[in-house]
mmCIF file of C-alpha atoms in Angstrom:
data_model
loop_
_atom_site.group_PDB
_atom_site.id
_atom_site.type_symbol
_atom_site.label_atom_id
_atom_site.label_comp_id
_atom_site.label_asym_id
_atom_site.label_seq_id
_atom_site.Cartn_x
_atom_site.Cartn_y
_atom_site.Cartn_z
ATOM 1 C CA UNK A 181 15.839 -13.265 0.267
ATOM 2 C CA UNK A 182 15.415 -10.478 2.601
ATOM 3 C CA UNK A 183 12.218 -8.457 1.927
ATOM 4 C CA UNK A 184 11.850 -4.619 2.165
ATOM 5 C CA UNK A 185 13.295 -3.746 5.655
ATOM 6 C CA UNK A 186 12.176 -0.624 7.622
ATOM 7 C CA UNK A 187 13.460 0.730 10.851
ATOM 8 C CA UNK A 188 12.536 1.649 13.372
ATOM 9 C CA UNK A 189 9.230 -0.106 13.569
ATOM 10 C CA UNK A 190 7.951 2.070 16.231
ATOM 11 C CA UNK A 191 9.232 5.586 16.836
ATOM 12 C CA UNK A 192 7.961 8.263 19.575
ATOM 13 C CA UNK A 193 8.621 11.834 19.107
ATOM 14 C CA UNK A 194 7.612 15.054 21.009
ATOM 15 C CA UNK A 195 6.369 17.910 18.952
ATOM 16 C CA UNK A 196 9.057 19.985 17.347
ATOM 17 C CA UNK A 197 11.471 17.042 17.197
ATOM 18 C CA UNK A 198 12.766 15.352 13.943
ATOM 19 C CA UNK A 199 11.872 11.730 12.839
ATOM 20 C CA UNK A 200 13.912 9.771 10.329
ATOM 21 C CA UNK A 201 12.575 6.584 8.875
ATOM 22 C CA UNK A 202 14.824 4.184 6.994
ATOM 23 C CA UNK A 203 14.066 1.790 4.235
ATOM 24 C CA UNK A 204 16.301 -0.822 2.706
ATOM 25 C CA UNK A 205 14.620 -2.053 -0.543
ATOM 26 C CA UNK A 206 14.735 -5.706 -1.628
ATOM 27 C CA UNK A 207 17.890 -6.882 -3.147
ATOM 28 C CA UNK A 208 18.083 -6.004 -6.711
ATOM 29 C CA UNK A 209 15.444 -3.213 -6.527
ATOM 30 C CA UNK A 210 16.334 0.365 -7.334
ATOM 31 C CA UNK A 211 13.001 1.925 -7.011
ATOM 32 C CA UNK A 212 11.600 3.050 -3.619
ATOM 33 C CA UNK A 213 8.196 4.312 -2.870
ATOM 34 C CA UNK A 214 7.041 5.955 0.525
ATOM 35 C CA UNK A 215 3.374 5.808 1.496
ATOM 36 C CA UNK A 216 1.552 7.135 4.543
ATOM 37 C CA UNK A 217 -1.340 5.485 6.217
ATOM 38 C CA UNK A 218 -3.496 6.931 8.787
ATOM 39 C CA UNK A 219 -5.480 4.898 11.108
ATOM 40 C CA UNK A 220 -8.502 3.155 9.464
ATOM 41 C CA UNK A 221 -7.493 4.690 6.011
ATOM 42 C CA UNK A 222 -5.760 3.482 2.837
ATOM 43 C CA UNK A 223 -2.239 4.238 1.757
ATOM 44 C CA UNK A 224 -1.536 7.565 0.405
ATOM 45 C CA UNK A 225 1.454 7.946 -2.047
ATOM 46 C CA UNK A 226 4.126 10.522 -0.950
ATOM 47 C CA UNK A 227 7.403 10.084 -3.005
ATOM 48 C CA UNK A 228 9.089 7.961 -5.524
ATOM 49 C CA UNK A 229 12.734 7.760 -5.740
ATOM 50 C CA UNK A 230 15.434 5.901 -7.647
ATOM 51 C CA UNK A 231 19.084 5.989 -6.514
ATOM 52 C CA UNK A 232 20.148 9.587 -5.909
ATOM 53 C CA UNK A 233 17.041 10.942 -7.677
ATOM 54 C CA UNK A 234 13.582 11.909 -6.622
ATOM 55 C CA UNK A 235 11.366 11.107 -9.326
ATOM 56 C CA UNK A 236 7.961 12.177 -8.106
ATOM 57 C CA UNK A 237 7.276 13.915 -4.691
ATOM 58 C CA UNK A 238 3.809 15.145 -5.496
ATOM 59 C CA UNK A 239 2.313 13.354 -2.446
ATOM 60 C CA UNK A 240 4.821 14.993 -0.047
ATOM 61 C CA UNK A 241 3.802 17.909 1.964
ATOM 62 C CA UNK A 242 5.897 20.902 0.801
ATOM 63 C CA UNK A 243 7.251 21.807 4.287
ATOM 64 C CA UNK A 244 9.274 19.566 6.900
ATOM 65 C CA UNK A 245 9.147 16.453 4.827
ATOM 66 C CA UNK A 246 12.135 15.364 2.602
ATOM 67 C CA UNK A 247 13.250 12.055 1.308
ATOM 68 C CA UNK A 248 16.445 10.712 -0.106
ATOM 69 C CA UNK A 249 17.921 7.510 -1.547
ATOM 70 C CA UNK A 250 21.477 7.962 -1.625
ATOM 71 C CA UNK A 251 23.967 5.849 -3.832
ATOM 72 C CA UNK A 252 24.900 3.766 -0.759
ATOM 73 C CA UNK A 253 22.606 2.924 2.111
ATOM 74 C CA UNK A 254 18.975 3.044 2.759
ATOM 75 C CA UNK A 255 16.229 5.416 1.679
ATOM 76 C CA UNK A 256 15.457 7.972 4.355
ATOM 77 C CA UNK A 257 12.282 9.668 4.991
ATOM 78 C CA UNK A 258 12.823 12.870 7.235
ATOM 79 C CA UNK A 259 10.302 14.653 8.992
ATOM 80 C CA UNK A 260 11.298 17.925 10.795
ATOM 81 C CA UNK A 261 9.533 19.759 13.509
ATOM 82 C CA UNK A 262 6.988 16.915 13.822
ATOM 83 C CA UNK A 263 3.283 17.784 14.762
ATOM 84 C CA UNK A 264 0.722 15.523 16.169
ATOM 85 C CA UNK A 265 -0.870 15.331 12.708
ATOM 86 C CA UNK A 266 2.150 13.451 11.485
ATOM 87 C CA UNK A 267 1.353 10.536 13.694
ATOM 88 C CA UNK A 268 0.828 7.518 11.183
ATOM 89 C CA UNK A 269 2.229 4.467 9.715
ATOM 90 C CA UNK A 270 4.836 5.040 7.030
ATOM 91 C CA UNK A 271 5.309 2.335 4.500
ATOM 92 C CA UNK A 272 8.117 1.896 2.114
ATOM 93 C CA UNK A 273 7.835 -0.277 -0.850
ATOM 94 C CA UNK A 274 10.269 -1.161 -3.619
ATOM 95 C CA UNK A 275 10.254 -2.529 -7.047
ATOM 96 C CA UNK A 276 12.859 -3.675 -9.663
ATOM 97 C CA UNK A 277 11.714 -1.395 -12.377
ATOM 98 C CA UNK A 278 9.064 1.112 -12.877
ATOM 99 C CA UNK A 279 5.801 0.481 -10.822
ATOM 100 C CA UNK A 280 3.661 1.111 -13.908
ATOM 101 C CA UNK A 281 3.426 -2.538 -14.854
ATOM 102 C CA UNK A 282 4.491 -4.395 -11.603
ATOM 103 C CA UNK A 283 3.858 -5.185 -8.145
ATOM 104 C CA UNK A 284 5.146 -3.237 -5.274
ATOM 105 C CA UNK A 285 6.734 -5.061 -2.348
ATOM 106 C CA UNK A 286 6.149 -3.487 1.088
ATOM 107 C CA UNK A 287 7.864 -3.417 4.255
ATOM 108 C CA UNK A 288 6.212 -3.797 7.584
ATOM 109 C CA UNK A 289 6.095 -0.183 8.310
ATOM 110 C CA UNK A 290 7.463 2.419 10.719
ATOM 111 C CA UNK A 291 4.844 3.760 13.117
ATOM 112 C CA UNK A 292 5.358 7.255 14.199
ATOM 113 C CA UNK A 293 3.686 8.548 17.458
ATOM 114 C CA UNK A 294 3.917 12.340 18.142
ATOM 115 C CA UNK A 295 3.149 13.300 21.708
ATOM 116 C CA UNK B 80 -21.824 -13.883 1.871
ATOM 117 C CA UNK B 81 -21.648 -11.040 -0.507
ATOM 118 C CA UNK B 82 -20.717 -7.339 -0.026
ATOM 119 C CA UNK B 83 -23.598 -4.937 -0.343
ATOM 120 C CA UNK B 84 -22.623 -2.055 -2.301
ATOM 121 C CA UNK B 85 -19.433 -0.539 -2.955
ATOM 122 C CA UNK B 86 -16.785 0.863 -0.533
ATOM 123 C CA UNK B 87 -18.171 -1.136 2.142
ATOM 124 C CA UNK B 88 -15.900 -0.547 5.172
ATOM 125 C CA UNK B 89 -16.554 -3.856 6.838
ATOM 126 C CA UNK B 90 -17.623 -7.172 5.493
ATOM 127 C CA UNK B 91 -18.615 -10.109 7.883
ATOM 128 C CA UNK B 92 -18.736 -13.631 6.650
ATOM 129 C CA UNK B 93 -19.119 -17.125 8.298
ATOM 130 C CA UNK B 94 -16.035 -19.272 7.944
ATOM 131 C CA UNK B 95 -16.259 -21.512 5.040
ATOM 132 C CA UNK B 96 -18.469 -19.094 3.046
ATOM 133 C CA UNK B 97 -17.358 -17.363 -0.055
ATOM 134 C CA UNK B 98 -16.734 -13.605 0.156
ATOM 135 C CA UNK B 99 -16.721 -10.824 -2.475
ATOM 136 C CA UNK B 100 -15.070 -7.532 -1.967
ATOM 137 C CA UNK B 101 -15.701 -4.634 -4.323
ATOM 138 C CA UNK B 102 -13.773 -1.747 -5.412
ATOM 139 C CA UNK B 103 -14.462 1.077 -7.846
ATOM 140 C CA UNK B 104 -11.289 2.508 -9.373
ATOM 141 C CA UNK B 105 -11.071 6.019 -10.601
ATOM 142 C CA UNK B 106 -8.756 6.289 -13.835
ATOM 143 C CA UNK B 107 -10.121 4.771 -17.060
ATOM 144 C CA UNK B 108 -6.573 4.911 -18.422
ATOM 145 C CA UNK B 109 -5.230 2.554 -15.499
ATOM 146 C CA UNK B 110 -3.776 -0.700 -17.001
ATOM 147 C CA UNK B 111 -2.794 -2.734 -13.989
ATOM 148 C CA UNK B 112 -4.682 -3.618 -10.798
ATOM 149 C CA UNK B 113 -3.564 -5.348 -7.642
ATOM 150 C CA UNK B 114 -5.386 -6.540 -4.459
ATOM 151 C CA UNK B 115 -3.394 -6.341 -1.300
ATOM 152 C CA UNK B 116 -4.104 -7.808 2.054
ATOM 153 C CA UNK B 117 -3.080 -5.928 5.093
ATOM 154 C CA UNK B 118 -3.248 -7.803 8.458
ATOM 155 C CA UNK B 119 -3.077 -5.742 11.737
ATOM 156 C CA UNK B 120 0.272 -4.242 12.429
ATOM 157 C CA UNK B 121 1.803 -5.479 9.188
ATOM 158 C CA UNK B 122 2.541 -4.215 5.678
ATOM 159 C CA UNK B 123 0.321 -4.772 2.600
ATOM 160 C CA UNK B 124 0.879 -8.126 1.203
ATOM 161 C CA UNK B 125 0.272 -8.958 -2.462
ATOM 162 C CA UNK B 126 -2.741 -11.295 -3.265
ATOM 163 C CA UNK B 127 -3.485 -11.102 -7.015
ATOM 164 C CA UNK B 128 -3.221 -8.788 -9.898
ATOM 165 C CA UNK B 129 -4.746 -8.274 -13.319
ATOM 166 C CA UNK B 130 -3.965 -6.342 -16.285
ATOM 167 C CA UNK B 131 -6.678 -4.340 -18.356
ATOM 168 C CA UNK B 132 -6.573 -6.735 -21.181
ATOM 169 C CA UNK B 133 -8.029 -9.419 -18.997
ATOM 170 C CA UNK B 134 -11.350 -9.566 -17.254
ATOM 171 C CA UNK B 135 -10.764 -12.402 -14.877
ATOM 172 C CA UNK B 136 -7.801 -14.107 -13.135
ATOM 173 C CA UNK B 137 -7.804 -16.909 -10.804
ATOM 174 C CA UNK B 138 -5.234 -17.765 -8.135
ATOM 175 C CA UNK B 139 -5.421 -20.156 -5.146
ATOM 176 C CA UNK B 140 -8.961 -19.554 -3.501
ATOM 177 C CA UNK B 141 -9.021 -16.045 -5.031
ATOM 178 C CA UNK B 142 -10.371 -14.597 -8.080
ATOM 179 C CA UNK B 143 -10.228 -11.133 -9.592
ATOM 180 C CA UNK B 144 -12.684 -9.737 -11.828
ATOM 181 C CA UNK B 145 -12.355 -6.562 -13.811
ATOM 182 C CA UNK B 146 -15.142 -4.761 -15.385
ATOM 183 C CA UNK B 147 -13.546 -1.815 -17.363
ATOM 184 C CA UNK B 148 -17.074 -0.546 -18.598
ATOM 185 C CA UNK B 149 -17.995 0.556 -15.164
ATOM 186 C CA UNK B 150 -14.537 0.758 -13.624
ATOM 187 C CA UNK B 151 -15.259 -1.942 -11.136
ATOM 188 C CA UNK B 152 -12.853 -4.563 -9.614
ATOM 189 C CA UNK B 153 -13.907 -7.414 -7.335
ATOM 190 C CA UNK B 154 -12.101 -9.846 -5.233
ATOM 191 C CA UNK B 155 -13.652 -13.271 -4.629
ATOM 192 C CA UNK B 156 -12.350 -15.388 -1.783
ATOM 193 C CA UNK B 157 -13.575 -19.001 -1.780
ATOM 194 C CA UNK B 158 -14.074 -20.926 1.369
ATOM 195 C CA UNK B 159 -12.781 -18.214 3.773
ATOM 196 C CA UNK B 160 -10.703 -19.136 6.681
ATOM 197 C CA UNK B 161 -9.958 -17.441 9.906
ATOM 198 C CA UNK B 162 -6.626 -16.183 8.397
ATOM 199 C CA UNK B 163 -8.476 -14.353 5.577
ATOM 200 C CA UNK B 164 -9.444 -11.717 8.296
ATOM 201 C CA UNK B 165 -7.655 -8.509 7.283
ATOM 202 C CA UNK B 166 -8.273 -5.256 5.431
ATOM 203 C CA UNK B 167 -8.133 -5.536 1.733
ATOM 204 C CA UNK B 168 -7.095 -2.798 -0.637
ATOM 205 C CA UNK B 169 -7.458 -2.530 -4.394
ATOM 206 C CA UNK B 170 -4.842 -0.545 -6.079
ATOM 207 C CA UNK B 171 -4.492 0.660 -9.449
ATOM 208 C CA UNK B 172 -1.642 1.996 -11.560
ATOM 209 C CA UNK B 173 -2.797 5.342 -12.771
ATOM 210 C CA UNK B 174 0.317 6.359 -14.530
ATOM 211 C CA UNK B 175 1.390 9.718 -14.782
ATOM 212 C CA UNK B 176 4.424 11.054 -12.652
ATOM 213 C CA UNK B 177 3.784 8.846 -9.650
ATOM 214 C CA UNK B 178 4.392 5.565 -11.604
ATOM 215 C CA UNK B 179 3.263 3.891 -8.604
ATOM 216 C CA UNK B 180 0.113 2.574 -7.234
ATOM 217 C CA UNK B 181 -3.049 4.453 -6.102
ATOM 218 C CA UNK B 182 -5.002 2.823 -3.362
ATOM 219 C CA UNK B 183 -8.687 2.428 -2.522
ATOM 220 C CA UNK B 184 -10.044 2.908 1.051
ATOM 221 C CA UNK B 185 -10.125 -0.687 1.836
ATOM 222 C CA UNK B 186 -12.582 -3.197 3.081
ATOM 223 C CA UNK B 187 -12.159 -4.859 6.545
ATOM 224 C CA UNK B 188 -13.111 -8.612 6.166
ATOM 225 C CA UNK B 189 -14.014 -10.378 9.395
ATOM 226 C CA UNK B 190 -14.356 -14.121 9.402
ATOM 227 C CA UNK B 191 -16.795 -15.285 11.935
ATOM 228 C CA UNK B 192 -16.495 -18.964 13.431
#
């Protein structure tokens, strides 16, 4: 039983480049959440997606950030024109149904470093 | 050892002692709470959860207590081991549009030999 799979685990980008982070949820899970974690801080909600739909993106910066969860393939968090402040660990979590009454299962994270 | 006050960023206890990690949650409407453990360089890992219709739940070496009156959550770890060293986060389901979890700041638990 594979857990939530994220890749790449580490990504280095220069300012102005694009970063793409991928997340494959656990088998049977159709709900995906992205969280961002700065060093020594907690996890901040970014976006909640179901297949082909963005349900809640209230935690996502209005510019440069986008997320998708296509019918086939992994969920992707895309950061355009990265800046140093984007350096963080980005965690994906999945659940089989709504997270309101259940646990979220987290991946190991993708650590983005912007030079 | 016991934590002193809420939102203590670091808690240091002797191996074998009990530890208590505290958390104040924000939304009185939250009906589900989870404690996660995060080891260095890894993702959060589920420890124990509790629903708002309960005030106590026990797992293996861990107990979660919920006080809805003061919106306080605590995690008790019995007979701490070196492998318990990690950052511990409480999370609440605040409902609303996010339908996910809102995390607290975390407490770094250090187990001393």
